[in-house]
Tab-separated table of C-alpha atoms and ligand atoms in Angstrom:
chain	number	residue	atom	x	y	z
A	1	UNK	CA	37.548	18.929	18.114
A	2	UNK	CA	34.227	17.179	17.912
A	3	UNK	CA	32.150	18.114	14.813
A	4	UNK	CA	28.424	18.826	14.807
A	5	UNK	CA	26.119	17.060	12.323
A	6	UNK	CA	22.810	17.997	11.118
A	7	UNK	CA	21.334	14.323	10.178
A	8	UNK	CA	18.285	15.568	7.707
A	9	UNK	CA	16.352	12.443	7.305
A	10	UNK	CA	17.334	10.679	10.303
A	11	UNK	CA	14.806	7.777	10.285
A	12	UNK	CA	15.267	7.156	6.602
A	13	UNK	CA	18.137	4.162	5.198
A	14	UNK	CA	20.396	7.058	4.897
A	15	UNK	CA	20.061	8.594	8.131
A	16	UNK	CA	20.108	5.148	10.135
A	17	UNK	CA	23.146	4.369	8.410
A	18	UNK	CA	24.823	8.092	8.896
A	19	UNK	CA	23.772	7.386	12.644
A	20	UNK	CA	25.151	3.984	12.821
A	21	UNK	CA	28.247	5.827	11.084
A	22	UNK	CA	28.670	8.364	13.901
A	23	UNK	CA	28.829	6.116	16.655
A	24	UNK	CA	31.306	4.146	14.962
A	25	UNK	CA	33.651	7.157	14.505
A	26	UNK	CA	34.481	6.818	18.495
A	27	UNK	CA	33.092	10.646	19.712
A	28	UNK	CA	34.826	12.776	17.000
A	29	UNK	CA	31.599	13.765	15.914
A	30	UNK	CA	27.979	14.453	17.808
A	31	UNK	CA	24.962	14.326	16.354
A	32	UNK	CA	23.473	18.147	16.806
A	33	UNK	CA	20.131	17.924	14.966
A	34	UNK	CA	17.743	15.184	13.590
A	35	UNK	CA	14.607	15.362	11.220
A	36	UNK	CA	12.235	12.987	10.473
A	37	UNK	CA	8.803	13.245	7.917
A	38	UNK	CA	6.641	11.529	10.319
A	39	UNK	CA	8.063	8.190	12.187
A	40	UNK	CA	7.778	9.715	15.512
A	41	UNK	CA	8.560	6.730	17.638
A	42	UNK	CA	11.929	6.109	15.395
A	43	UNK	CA	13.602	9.533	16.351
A	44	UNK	CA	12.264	9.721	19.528
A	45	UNK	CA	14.470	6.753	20.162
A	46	UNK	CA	17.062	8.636	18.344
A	47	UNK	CA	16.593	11.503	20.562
A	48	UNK	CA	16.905	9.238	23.659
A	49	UNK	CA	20.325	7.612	22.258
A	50	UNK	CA	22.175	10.906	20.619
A	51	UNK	CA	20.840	13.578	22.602
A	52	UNK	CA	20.588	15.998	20.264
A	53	UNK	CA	20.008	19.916	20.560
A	54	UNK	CA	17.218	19.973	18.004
A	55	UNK	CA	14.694	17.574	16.632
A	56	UNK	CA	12.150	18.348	13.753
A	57	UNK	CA	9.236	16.274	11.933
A	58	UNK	CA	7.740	17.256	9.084
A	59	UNK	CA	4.376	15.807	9.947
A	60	UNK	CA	2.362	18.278	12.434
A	61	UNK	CA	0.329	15.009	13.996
A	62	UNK	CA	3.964	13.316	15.016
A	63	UNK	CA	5.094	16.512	16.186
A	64	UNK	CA	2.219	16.670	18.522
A	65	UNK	CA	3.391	12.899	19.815
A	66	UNK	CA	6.666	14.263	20.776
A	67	UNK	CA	5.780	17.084	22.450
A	68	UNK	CA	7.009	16.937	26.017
A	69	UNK	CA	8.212	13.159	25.479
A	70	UNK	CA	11.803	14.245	24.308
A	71	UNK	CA	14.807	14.293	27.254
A	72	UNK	CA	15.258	17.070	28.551
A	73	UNK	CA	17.525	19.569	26.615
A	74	UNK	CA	16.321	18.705	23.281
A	75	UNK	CA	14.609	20.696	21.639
A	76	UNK	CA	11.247	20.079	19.517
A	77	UNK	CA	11.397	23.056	16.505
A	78	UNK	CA	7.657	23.664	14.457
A	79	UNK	CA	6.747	21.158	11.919
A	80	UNK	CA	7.570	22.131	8.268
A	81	UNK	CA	10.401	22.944	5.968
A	82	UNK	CA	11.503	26.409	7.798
A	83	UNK	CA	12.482	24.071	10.693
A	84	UNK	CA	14.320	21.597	8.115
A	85	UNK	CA	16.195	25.558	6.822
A	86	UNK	CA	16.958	26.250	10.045
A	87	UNK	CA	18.967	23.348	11.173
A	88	UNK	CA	21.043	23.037	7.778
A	89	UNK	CA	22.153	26.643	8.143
A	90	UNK	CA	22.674	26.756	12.303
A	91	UNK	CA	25.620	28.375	13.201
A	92	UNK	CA	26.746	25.292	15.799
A	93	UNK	CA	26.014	22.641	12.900
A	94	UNK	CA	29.804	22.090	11.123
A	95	UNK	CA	28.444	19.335	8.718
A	96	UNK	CA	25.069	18.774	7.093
A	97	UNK	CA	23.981	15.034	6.417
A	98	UNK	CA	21.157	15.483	3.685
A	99	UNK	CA	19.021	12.169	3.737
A	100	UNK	CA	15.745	14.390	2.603
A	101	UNK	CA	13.847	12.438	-0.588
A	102	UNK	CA	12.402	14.547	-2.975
A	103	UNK	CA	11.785	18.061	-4.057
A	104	UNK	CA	10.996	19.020	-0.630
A	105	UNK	CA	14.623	18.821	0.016
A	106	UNK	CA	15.617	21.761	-2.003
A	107	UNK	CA	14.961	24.933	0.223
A	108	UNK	CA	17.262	23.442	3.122
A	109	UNK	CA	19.772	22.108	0.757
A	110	UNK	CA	20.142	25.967	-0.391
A	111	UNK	CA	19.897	27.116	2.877
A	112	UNK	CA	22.593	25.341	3.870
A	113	UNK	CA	24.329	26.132	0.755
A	114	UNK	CA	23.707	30.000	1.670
A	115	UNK	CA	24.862	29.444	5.302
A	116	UNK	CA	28.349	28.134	3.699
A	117	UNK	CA	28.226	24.713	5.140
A	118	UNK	CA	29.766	21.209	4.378
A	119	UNK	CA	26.839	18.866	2.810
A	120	UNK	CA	27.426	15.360	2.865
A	121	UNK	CA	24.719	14.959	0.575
A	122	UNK	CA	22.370	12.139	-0.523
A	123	UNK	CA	19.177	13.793	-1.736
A	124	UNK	CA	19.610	13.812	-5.584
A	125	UNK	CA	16.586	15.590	-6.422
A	126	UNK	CA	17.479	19.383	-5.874
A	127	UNK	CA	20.755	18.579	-7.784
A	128	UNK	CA	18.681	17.227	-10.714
A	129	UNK	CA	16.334	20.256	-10.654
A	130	UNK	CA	18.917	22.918	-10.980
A	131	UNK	CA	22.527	21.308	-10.010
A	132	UNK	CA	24.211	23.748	-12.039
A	133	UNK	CA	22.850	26.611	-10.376
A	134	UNK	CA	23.772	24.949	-6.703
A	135	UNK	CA	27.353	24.522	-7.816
A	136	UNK	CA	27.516	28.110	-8.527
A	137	UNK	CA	25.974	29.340	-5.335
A	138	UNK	CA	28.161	26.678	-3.570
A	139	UNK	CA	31.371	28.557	-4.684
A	140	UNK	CA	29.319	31.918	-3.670
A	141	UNK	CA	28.956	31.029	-0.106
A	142	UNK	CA	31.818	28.925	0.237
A	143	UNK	CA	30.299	25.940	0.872
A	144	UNK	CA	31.016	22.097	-0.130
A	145	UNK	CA	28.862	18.965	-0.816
A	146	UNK	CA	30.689	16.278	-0.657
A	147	UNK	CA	28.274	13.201	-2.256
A	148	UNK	CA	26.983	10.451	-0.156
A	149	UNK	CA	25.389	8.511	-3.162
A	150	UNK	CA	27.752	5.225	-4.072
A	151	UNK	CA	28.306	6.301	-7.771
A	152	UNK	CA	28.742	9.962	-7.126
A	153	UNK	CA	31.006	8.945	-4.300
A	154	UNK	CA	33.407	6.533	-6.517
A	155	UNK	CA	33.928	9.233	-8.958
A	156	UNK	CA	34.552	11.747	-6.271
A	157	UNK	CA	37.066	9.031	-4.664
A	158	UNK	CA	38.553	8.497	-7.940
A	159	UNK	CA	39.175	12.364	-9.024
A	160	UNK	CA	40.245	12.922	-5.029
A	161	UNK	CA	43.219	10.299	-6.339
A	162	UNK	CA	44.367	12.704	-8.627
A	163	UNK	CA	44.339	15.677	-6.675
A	164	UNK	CA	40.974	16.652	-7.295
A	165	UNK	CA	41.227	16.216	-11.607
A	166	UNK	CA	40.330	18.818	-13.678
A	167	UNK	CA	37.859	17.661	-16.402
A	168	UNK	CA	40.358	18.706	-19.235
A	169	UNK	CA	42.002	15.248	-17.846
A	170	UNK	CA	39.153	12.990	-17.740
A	171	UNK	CA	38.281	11.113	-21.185
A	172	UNK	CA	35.077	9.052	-19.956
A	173	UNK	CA	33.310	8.785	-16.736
A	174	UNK	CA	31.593	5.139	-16.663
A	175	UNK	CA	28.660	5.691	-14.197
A	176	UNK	CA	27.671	1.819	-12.985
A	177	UNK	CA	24.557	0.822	-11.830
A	178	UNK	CA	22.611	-2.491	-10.668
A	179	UNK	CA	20.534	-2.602	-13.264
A	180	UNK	CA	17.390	-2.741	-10.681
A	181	UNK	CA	15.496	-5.773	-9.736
A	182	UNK	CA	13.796	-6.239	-13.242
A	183	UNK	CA	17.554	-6.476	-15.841
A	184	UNK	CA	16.783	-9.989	-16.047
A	185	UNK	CA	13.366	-10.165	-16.288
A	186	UNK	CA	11.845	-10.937	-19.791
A	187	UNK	CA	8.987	-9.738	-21.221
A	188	UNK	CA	6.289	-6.873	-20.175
A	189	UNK	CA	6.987	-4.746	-17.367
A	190	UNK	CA	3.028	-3.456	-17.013
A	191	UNK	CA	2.123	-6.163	-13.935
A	192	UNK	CA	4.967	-4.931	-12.057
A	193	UNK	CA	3.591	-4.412	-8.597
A	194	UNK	CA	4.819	-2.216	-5.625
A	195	UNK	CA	6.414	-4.714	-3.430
A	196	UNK	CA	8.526	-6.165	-6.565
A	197	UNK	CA	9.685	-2.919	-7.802
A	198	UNK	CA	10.918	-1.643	-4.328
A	199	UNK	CA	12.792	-5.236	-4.179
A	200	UNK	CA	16.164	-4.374	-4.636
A	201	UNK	CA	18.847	-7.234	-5.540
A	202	UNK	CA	21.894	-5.406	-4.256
A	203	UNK	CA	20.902	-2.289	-2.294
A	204	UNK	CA	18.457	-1.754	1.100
A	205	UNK	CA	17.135	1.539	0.420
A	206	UNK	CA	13.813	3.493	1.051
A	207	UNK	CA	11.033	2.898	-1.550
A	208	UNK	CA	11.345	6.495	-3.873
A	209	UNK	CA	14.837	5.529	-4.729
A	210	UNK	CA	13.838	1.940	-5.385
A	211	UNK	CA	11.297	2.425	-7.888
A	212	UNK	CA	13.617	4.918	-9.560
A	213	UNK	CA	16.333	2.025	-9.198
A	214	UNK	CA	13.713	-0.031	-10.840
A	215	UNK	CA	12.543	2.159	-13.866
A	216	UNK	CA	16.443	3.005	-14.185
A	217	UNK	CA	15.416	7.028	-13.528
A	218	UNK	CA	17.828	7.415	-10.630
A	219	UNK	CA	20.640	6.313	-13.116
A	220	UNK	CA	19.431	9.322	-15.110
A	221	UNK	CA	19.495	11.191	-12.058
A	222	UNK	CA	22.736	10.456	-11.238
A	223	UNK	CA	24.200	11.252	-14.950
A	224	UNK	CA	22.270	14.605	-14.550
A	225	UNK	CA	23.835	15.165	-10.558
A	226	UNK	CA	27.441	14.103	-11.458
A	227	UNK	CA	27.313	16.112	-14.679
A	228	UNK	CA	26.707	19.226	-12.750
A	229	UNK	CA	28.859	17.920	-9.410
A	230	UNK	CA	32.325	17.731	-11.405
A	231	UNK	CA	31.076	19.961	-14.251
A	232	UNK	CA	31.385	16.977	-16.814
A	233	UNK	CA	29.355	17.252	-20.591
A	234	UNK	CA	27.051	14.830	-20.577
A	235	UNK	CA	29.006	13.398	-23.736
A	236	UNK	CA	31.670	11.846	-21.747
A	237	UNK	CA	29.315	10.336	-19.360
A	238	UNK	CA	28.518	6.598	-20.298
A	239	UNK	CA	26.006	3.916	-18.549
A	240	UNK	CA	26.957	0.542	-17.619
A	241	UNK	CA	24.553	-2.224	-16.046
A	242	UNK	CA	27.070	-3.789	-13.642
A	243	UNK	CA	24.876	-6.333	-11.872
A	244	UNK	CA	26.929	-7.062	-8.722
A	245	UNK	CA	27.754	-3.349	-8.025
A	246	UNK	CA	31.033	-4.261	-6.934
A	247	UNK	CA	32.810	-1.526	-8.931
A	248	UNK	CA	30.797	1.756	-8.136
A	249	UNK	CA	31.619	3.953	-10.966
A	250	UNK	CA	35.256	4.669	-12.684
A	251	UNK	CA	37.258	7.243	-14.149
A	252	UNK	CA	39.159	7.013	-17.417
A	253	UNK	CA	41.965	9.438	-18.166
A	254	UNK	CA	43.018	10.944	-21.009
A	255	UNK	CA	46.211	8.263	-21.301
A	256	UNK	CA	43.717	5.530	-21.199
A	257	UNK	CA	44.197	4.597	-17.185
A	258	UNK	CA	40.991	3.881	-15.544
A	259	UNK	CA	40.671	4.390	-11.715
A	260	UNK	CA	37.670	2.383	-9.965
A	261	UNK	CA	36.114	2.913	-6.969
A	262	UNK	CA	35.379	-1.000	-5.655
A	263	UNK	CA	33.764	-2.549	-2.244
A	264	UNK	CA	30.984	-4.053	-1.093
A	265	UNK	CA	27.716	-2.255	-1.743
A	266	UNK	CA	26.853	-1.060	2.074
A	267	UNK	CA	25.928	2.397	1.893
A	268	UNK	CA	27.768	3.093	5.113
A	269	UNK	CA	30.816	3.040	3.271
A	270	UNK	CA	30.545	6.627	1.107
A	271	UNK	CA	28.356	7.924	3.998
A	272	UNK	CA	31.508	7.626	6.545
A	273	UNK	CA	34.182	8.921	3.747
A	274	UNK	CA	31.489	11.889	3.100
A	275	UNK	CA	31.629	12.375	7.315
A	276	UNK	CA	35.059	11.866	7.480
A	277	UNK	CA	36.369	13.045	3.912
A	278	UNK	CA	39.342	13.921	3.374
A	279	UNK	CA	40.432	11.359	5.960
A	280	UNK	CA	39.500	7.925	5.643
A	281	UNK	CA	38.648	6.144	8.975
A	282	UNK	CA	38.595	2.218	9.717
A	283	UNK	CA	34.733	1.372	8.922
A	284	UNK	CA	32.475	-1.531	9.956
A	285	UNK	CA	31.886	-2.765	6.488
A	286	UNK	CA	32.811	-5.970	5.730
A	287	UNK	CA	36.342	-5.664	3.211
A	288	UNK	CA	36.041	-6.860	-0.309
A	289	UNK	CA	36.621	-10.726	-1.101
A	290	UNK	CA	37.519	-10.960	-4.424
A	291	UNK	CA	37.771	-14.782	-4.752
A	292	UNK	CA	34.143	-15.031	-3.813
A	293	UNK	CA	32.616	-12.682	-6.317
A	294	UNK	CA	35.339	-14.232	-9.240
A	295	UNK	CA	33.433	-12.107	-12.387
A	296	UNK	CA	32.567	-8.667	-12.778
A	297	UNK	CA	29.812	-8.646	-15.912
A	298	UNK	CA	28.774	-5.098	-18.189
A	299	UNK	CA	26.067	-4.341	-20.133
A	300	UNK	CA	24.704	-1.366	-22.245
A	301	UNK	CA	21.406	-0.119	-20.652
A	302	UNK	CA	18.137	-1.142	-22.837
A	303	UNK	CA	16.934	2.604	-23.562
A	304	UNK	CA	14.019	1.296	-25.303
A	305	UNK	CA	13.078	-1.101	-22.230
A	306	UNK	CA	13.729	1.398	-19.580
A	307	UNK	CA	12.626	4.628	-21.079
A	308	UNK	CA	12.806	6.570	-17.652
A	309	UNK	CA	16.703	6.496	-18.665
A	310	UNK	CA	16.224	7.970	-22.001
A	311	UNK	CA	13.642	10.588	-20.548
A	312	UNK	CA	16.300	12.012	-18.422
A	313	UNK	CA	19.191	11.855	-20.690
A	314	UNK	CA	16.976	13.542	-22.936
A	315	UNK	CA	16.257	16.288	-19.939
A	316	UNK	CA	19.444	16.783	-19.242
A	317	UNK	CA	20.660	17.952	-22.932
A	318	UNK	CA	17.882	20.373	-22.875
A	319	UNK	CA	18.641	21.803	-19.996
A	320	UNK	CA	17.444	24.767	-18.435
A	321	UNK	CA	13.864	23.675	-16.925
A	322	UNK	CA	13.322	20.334	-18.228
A	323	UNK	CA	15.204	18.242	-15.123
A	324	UNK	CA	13.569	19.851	-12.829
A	325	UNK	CA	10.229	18.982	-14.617
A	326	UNK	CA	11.260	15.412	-15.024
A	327	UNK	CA	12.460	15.068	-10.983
A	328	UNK	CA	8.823	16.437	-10.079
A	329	UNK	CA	7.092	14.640	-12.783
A	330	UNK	CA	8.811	11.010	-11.673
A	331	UNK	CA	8.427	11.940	-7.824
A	332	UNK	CA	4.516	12.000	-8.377
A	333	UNK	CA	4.497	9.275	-10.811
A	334	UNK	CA	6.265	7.186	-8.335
A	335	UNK	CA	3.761	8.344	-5.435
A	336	UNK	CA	0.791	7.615	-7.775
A	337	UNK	CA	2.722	4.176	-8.562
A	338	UNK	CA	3.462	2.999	-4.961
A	339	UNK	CA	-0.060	4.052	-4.231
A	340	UNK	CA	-1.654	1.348	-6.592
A	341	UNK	CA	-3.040	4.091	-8.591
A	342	UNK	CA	-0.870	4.208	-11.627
A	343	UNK	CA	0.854	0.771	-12.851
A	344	UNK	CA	4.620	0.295	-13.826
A	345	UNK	CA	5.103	1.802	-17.505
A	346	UNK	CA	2.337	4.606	-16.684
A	347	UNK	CA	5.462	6.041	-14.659
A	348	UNK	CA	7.556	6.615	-17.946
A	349	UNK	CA	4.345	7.897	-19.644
A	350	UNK	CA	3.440	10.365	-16.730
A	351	UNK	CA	7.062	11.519	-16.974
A	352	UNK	CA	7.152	11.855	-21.191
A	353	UNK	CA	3.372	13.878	-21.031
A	354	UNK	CA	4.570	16.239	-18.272
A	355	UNK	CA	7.454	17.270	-20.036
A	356	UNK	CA	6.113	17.636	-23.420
A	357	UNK	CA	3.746	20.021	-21.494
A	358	UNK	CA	6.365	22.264	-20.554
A	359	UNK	CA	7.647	24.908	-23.149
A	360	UNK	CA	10.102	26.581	-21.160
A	361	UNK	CA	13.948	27.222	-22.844
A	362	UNK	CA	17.243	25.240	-22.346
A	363	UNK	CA	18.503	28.179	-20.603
A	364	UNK	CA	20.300	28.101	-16.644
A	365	UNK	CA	17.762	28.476	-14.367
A	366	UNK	CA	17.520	30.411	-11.219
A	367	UNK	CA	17.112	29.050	-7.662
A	368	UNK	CA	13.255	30.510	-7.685
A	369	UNK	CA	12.847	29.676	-11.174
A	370	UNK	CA	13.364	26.009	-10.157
A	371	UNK	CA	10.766	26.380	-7.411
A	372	UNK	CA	8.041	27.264	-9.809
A	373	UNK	CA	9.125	24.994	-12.409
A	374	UNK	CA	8.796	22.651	-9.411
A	375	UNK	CA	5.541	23.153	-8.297
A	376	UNK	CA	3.676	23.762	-12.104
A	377	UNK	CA	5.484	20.393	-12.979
A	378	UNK	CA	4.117	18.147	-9.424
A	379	UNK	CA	0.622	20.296	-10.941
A	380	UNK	CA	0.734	18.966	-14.269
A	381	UNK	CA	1.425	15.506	-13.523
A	382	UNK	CA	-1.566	15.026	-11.169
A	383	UNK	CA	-3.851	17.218	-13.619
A	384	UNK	CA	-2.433	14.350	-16.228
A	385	UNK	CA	-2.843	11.267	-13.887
A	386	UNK	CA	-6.156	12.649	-13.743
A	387	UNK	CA	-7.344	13.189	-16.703
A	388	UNK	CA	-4.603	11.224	-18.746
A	389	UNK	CA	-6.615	8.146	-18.359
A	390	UNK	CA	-3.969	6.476	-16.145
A	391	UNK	CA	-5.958	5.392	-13.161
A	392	UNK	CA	-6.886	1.960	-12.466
A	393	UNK	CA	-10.628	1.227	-11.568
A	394	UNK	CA	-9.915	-0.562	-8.575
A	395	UNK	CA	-6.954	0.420	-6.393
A	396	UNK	CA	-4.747	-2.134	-4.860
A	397	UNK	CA	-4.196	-2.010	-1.348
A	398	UNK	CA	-1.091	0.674	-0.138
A	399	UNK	CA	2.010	-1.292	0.159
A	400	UNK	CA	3.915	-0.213	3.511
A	401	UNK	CA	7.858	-0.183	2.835
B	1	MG	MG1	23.246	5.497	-6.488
């Protein structure tokens, strides 16, 4: 039977790549709904190709550019995030593709949570505000998210090998990453512009995850996501810089055997297993030559260097509130960054000031709860990139990613 998918953040590098995955897959599954934030002329070509029953953008001026341009049968649904909650939970959509960047992806991710769907899910953020929480509404409703991210997806690969591991078995998780575009670079990381943070050396992804690839905060993220995901302590959960993200995270058992998850880094790759999971389906990425990479290098992460790591590590054992303050915190640092408002290491320091604002506990926090912290977090940042003495006297131009 042909499956319906949701594809939330269809014009983003996930949802190209999720698209490009679907019409690989030969018809078994149709693309039911797409969302954009605002590039119009990208999903109206979407619309065109995967005729679609619904199509959303986020941005009421693109909406306005689509009206009565779409084929016919597709329908254009209101700007704004209800629209977004009403395609994750639609009764016709069997699997949700979550592409969405940012905060703003956390009221459809529980909406589709709530509506007891499958969530092949890339957007990081909610998970870091209150992942713990999700999980538990996840096995309220019945629903599943299956992780689209390359790390989360190797350790979900590797515990799939063994039956779906409890984590009485598992002695270490070793969480790889890249190391960003800057592991090599010596000295100061304060004239770090736009355009050479959102370089990536291994990985083609949109600019929010860059930068946080760059200040190593989405490794943080990802401890923080997979710790809540397979319900691992935080303790067993070690960093390594692997620089040619070959191996994309392993699994150690309690005997000592460690299970890797290993390819070529094309996001495709844990986007199609997430479509297709638990079957695995021939794929258009390129297979693995292992005579031409010849040495896999790892290093311990420089928590000193890269303090965005430490700030979320440090987040994470507190608990309760304190992700969800550093996700909003980093998303407006980054904004402020990418902006040419704020420089490189003011991102860190926007991050550290915002959460020694907050005074909340270490307790579990609760869906709404997470919304507020939210929202007085993304409010305490700007106040602090205000008045925090942060801003540069004369802006650089917007870089366009
Ligand atoms: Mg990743």
């Amino acid at each position: 039977m042909t499956k319906n998918i949701t594809v939330l953040g269809s014009t983003g590098s996930i949802g190209l790549s999720a698209l490009d995955v679907i019409e690989n897959l030969d018809g078994a599954y149709r693309v039911f709904a797409l969302s954009a934030r605002s590039n119009w002329k990208k999903i109206l070509e979407q619309a065109r190709r995967h005729r679609p029953k619904y199509v959303t953008v986020f941005d009421p001026a693109a909406a306005q550019k689509l009206e009565g341009n779409l084929p016919s049968g597709v329908k254009l649904l209101p700007p704004g995030v209800e629209s977004l909650m009403e395609i994750s939970a639609h009764p016709q959509a069997d699997l949700i593709v979550d592409g969405l960047v940012g905060g703003i992806g956390f009221a459809p991710l529980v909406s589709a949570i709530k509506a007891g769907k499958t969530i092949a899910l890339a957007n990081k953020e909610p998970m870091v505000m209150a992942g713990e929480t999700l999980m538990k509404e996840c096995a309220r409703w019945n629903a599943r998210i299956v992780p689209v991210d390359s790390e989360p997806s190797a350790i979900f690969q590797c515990l799939e090998c063994e039956g779906g591991a409890a984590a009485g078995d598992i002695a270490r998780v070793f969480l790889t990453a890249s190391g960003g575009p800057f592991f090599k670079r010596r000295g100061s990381l304060s004239g770090v512009t736009p355009r050479q943070a959102v370089s990536h050396p291994r990985w083609n992804m949109g600019p929010k995850i860059s930068v946080d690839s760059a200040t190593l905060m989405n490794k943080g993220f990802e401890a923080i996501e997979i710790a809540a995901l397979f319900l691992l302590p935080l303790e067993k959960i070690h960093i390594v810089i692997h620089p040619q993200s070959v191996i994309h995270s392993a699994v150690e058992y309690k005997d000592g055997s460690v299970l890797a998850q290993m390819s070529r880094p094309d996001m495709r790759l844990p986007i199609q297993y997430a479509i297709t999971y638990p079957d695995r389906k021939p794929s258009p990425v390129r297979p693995l030559d292992l005579f031409s990479i010849r040495k896999l290098e790892f290093y311990e992460p420089d928590l000193r260097r890269f303090e965005c790591l430490s700030l979320a590590l440090e987040s994470a054992r507190r608990g309760g509130g304190w992700p969800a303050v550093l996700s909003a915190a980093d998303e407006i640092a980054v904004e402020l960054f990418l902006s040419g408002l704020i420089g490189f290491n003011d991102i860190p320091s926007l991050v550290r000031k915002t959460l020694s604002a907050y005074n909340g506990s270490g307790r579990s926090i609760s869906i709404s709860d997470a919304v507020e912290v939210d929202e007085w977090a993304r409010n305490k940042a700007r106040e602090l990139a205000r008045t925090g003495g942060f801003r540069r006297k004369t802006a650089p131009r917007k870089i366009k990613c």
